[in-house]
mmCIF file of C-alpha atoms in Angstrom:
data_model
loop_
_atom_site.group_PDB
_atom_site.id
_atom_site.type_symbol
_atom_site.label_atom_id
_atom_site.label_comp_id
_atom_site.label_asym_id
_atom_site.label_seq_id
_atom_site.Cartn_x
_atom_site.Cartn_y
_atom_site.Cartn_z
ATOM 1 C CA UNK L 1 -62.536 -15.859 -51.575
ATOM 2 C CA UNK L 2 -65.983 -15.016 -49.845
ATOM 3 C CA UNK L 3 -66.204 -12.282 -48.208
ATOM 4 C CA UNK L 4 -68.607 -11.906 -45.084
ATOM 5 C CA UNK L 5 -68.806 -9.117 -42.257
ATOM 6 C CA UNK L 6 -65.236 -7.410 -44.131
ATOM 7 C CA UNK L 7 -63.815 -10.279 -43.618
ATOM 8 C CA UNK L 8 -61.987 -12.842 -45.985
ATOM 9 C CA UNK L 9 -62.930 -16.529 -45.180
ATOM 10 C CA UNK L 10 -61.460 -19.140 -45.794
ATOM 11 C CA UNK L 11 -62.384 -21.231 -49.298
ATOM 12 C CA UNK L 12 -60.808 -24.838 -48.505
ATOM 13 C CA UNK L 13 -62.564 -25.120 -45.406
ATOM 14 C CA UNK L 14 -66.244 -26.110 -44.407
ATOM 15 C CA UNK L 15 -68.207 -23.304 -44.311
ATOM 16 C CA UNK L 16 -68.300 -23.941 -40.227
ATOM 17 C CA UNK L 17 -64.705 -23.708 -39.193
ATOM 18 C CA UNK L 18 -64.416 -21.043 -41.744
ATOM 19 C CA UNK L 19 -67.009 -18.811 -39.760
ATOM 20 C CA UNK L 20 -64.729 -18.869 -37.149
ATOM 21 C CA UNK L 21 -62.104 -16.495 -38.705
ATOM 22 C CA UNK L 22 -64.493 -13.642 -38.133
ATOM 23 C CA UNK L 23 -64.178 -12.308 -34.737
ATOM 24 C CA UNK L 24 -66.554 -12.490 -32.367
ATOM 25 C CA UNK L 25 -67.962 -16.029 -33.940
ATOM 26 C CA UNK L 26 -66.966 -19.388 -32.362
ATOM 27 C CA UNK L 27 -68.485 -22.609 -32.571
ATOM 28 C CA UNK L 28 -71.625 -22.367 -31.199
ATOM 29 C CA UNK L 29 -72.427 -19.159 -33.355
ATOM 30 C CA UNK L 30 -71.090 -20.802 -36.449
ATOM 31 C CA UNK L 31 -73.733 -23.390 -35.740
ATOM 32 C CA UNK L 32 -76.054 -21.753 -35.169
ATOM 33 C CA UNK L 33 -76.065 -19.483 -38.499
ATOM 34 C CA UNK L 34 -75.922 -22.552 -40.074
ATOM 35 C CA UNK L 35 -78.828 -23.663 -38.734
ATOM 36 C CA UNK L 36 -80.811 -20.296 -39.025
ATOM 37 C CA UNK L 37 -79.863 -20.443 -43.006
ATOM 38 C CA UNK L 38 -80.547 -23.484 -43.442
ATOM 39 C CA UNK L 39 -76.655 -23.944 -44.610
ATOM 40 C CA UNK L 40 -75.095 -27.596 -44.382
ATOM 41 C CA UNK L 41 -72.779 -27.264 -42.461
ATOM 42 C CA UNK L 42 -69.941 -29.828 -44.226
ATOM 43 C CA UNK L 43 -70.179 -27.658 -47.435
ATOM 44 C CA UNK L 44 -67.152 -26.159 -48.629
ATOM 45 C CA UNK L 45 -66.818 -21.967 -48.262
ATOM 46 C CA UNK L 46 -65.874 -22.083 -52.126
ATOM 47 C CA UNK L 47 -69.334 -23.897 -53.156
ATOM 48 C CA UNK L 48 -71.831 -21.227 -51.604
ATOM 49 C CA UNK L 49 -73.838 -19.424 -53.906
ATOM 50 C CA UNK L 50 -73.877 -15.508 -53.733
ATOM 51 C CA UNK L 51 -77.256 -15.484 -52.580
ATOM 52 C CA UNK L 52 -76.238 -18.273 -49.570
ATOM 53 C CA UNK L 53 -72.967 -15.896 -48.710
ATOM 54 C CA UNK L 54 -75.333 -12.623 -48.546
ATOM 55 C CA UNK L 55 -78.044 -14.615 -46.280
ATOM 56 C CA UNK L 56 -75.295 -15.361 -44.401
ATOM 57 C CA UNK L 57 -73.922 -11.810 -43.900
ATOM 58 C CA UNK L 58 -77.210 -10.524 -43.493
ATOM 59 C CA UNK L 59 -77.979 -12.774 -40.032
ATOM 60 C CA UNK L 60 -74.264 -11.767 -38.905
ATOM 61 C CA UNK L 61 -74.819 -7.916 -39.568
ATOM 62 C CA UNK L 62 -78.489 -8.372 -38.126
ATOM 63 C CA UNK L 63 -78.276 -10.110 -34.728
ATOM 64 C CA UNK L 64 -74.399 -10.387 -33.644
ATOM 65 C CA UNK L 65 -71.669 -7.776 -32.744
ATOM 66 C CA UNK L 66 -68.410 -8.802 -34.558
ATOM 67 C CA UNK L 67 -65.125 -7.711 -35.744
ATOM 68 C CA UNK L 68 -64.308 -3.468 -34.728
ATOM 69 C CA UNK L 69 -67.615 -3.003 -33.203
ATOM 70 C CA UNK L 70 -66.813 -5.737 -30.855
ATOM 71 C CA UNK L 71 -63.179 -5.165 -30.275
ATOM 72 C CA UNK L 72 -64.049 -1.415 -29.496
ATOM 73 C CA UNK L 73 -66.783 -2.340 -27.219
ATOM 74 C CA UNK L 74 -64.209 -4.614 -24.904
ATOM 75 C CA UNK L 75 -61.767 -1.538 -24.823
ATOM 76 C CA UNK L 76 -64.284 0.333 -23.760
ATOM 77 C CA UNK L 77 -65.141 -1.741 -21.375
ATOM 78 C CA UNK L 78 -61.399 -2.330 -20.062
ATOM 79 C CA UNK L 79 -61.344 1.899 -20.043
ATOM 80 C CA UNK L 80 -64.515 1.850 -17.918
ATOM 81 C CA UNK L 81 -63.247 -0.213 -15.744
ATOM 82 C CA UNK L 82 -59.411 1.875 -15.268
ATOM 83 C CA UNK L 83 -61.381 4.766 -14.953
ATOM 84 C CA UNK L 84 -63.454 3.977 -11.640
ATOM 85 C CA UNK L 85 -60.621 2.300 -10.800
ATOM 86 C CA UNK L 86 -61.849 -0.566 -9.751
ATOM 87 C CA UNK L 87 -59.501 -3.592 -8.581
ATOM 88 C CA UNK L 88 -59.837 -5.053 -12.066
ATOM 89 C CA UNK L 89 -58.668 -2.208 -13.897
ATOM 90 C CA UNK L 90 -55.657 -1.751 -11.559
ATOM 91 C CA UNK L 91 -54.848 -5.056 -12.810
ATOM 92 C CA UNK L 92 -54.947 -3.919 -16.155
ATOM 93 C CA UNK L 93 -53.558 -1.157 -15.974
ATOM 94 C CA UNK L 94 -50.554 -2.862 -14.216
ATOM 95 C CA UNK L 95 -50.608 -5.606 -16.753
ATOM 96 C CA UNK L 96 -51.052 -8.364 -14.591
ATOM 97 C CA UNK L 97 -53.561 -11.084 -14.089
ATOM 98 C CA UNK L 98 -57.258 -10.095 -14.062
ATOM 99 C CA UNK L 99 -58.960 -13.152 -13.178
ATOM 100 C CA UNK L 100 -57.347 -13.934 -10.024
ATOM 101 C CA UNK L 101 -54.825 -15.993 -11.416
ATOM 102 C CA UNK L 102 -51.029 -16.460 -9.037
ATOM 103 C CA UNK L 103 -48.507 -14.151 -9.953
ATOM 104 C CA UNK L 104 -45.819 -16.037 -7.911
ATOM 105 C CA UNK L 105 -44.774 -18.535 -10.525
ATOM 106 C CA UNK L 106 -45.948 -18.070 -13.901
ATOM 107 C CA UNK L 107 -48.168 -15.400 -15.682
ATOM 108 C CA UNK L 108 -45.687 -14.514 -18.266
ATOM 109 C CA UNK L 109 -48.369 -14.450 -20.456
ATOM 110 C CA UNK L 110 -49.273 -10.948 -18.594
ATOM 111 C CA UNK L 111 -45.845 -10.371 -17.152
ATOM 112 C CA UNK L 112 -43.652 -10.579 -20.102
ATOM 113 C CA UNK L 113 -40.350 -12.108 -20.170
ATOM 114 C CA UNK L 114 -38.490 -12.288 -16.646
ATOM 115 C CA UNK L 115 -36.387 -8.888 -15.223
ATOM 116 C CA UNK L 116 -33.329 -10.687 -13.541
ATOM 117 C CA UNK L 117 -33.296 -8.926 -10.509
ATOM 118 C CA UNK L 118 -29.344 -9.002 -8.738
ATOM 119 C CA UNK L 119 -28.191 -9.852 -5.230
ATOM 120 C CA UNK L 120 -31.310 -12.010 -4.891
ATOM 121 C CA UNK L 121 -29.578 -15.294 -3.971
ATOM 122 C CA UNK L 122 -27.377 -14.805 -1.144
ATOM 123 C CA UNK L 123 -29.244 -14.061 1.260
ATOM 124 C CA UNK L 124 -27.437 -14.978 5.066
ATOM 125 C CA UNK L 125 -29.915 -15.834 8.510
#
């Protein structure tokens, strides 16, 4: 299994979806990789050469910020902003929606599951 930025790729897959299971690379920098290494990007992960892996994990290491660098640099960011507490991290820190998403209905995602709250219902006018 090739192994590029710590990370174990995929072998089955072309070499441009399997970019995409280190963090921090999506599509477009999969592509464009590809593109700088002159890579096709239809060829297997399996059927690189070690030379084509290590060109590979030399442009990653050299010009993008992936895997624990990049997952420590978003904390940090999230801490930043809960420590000027700003209206965005108030939202975090409450664990609800950042982006100014309805709370109403829906965002579970943030919420978590529902807290049945009694003696709701009946309620007389």
């Amino acid at each position: 299994m090739p192994r590029i930025a710590g990370v174990d790729i995929p072998e089955q897959k072309k070499i441009r979806y399997s970019l995409r299971y280190i963090y921090g690379i999506g599509p477009k920098f999969a592509d464009e990789i590809l593109a700088e290494t002159g890579i096709d990007p239809d060829t297997k992960a399996k059927d690189l050469s070690d030379q084509e892996v290590s060109r590979i994990a030399e442009i990653i290491d050299s010009g993008y910020v992936v895997e624990g660098v990049l997952r420590r640099q978003i904390q940090q960011n999230i801490q930043r902003l809960r420590d000027i507490r700003s209206y965005r991290g108030e939202r975090h820190r409450r664990g609800l929606p950042v982006r100014g998403q309805r709370t109403r209905c829906n965002a579970r995602t943030r919420k978590g599951r529902k807290k049945t709250v009694a003696g709701k219902k009946g309620v007389k006018g």
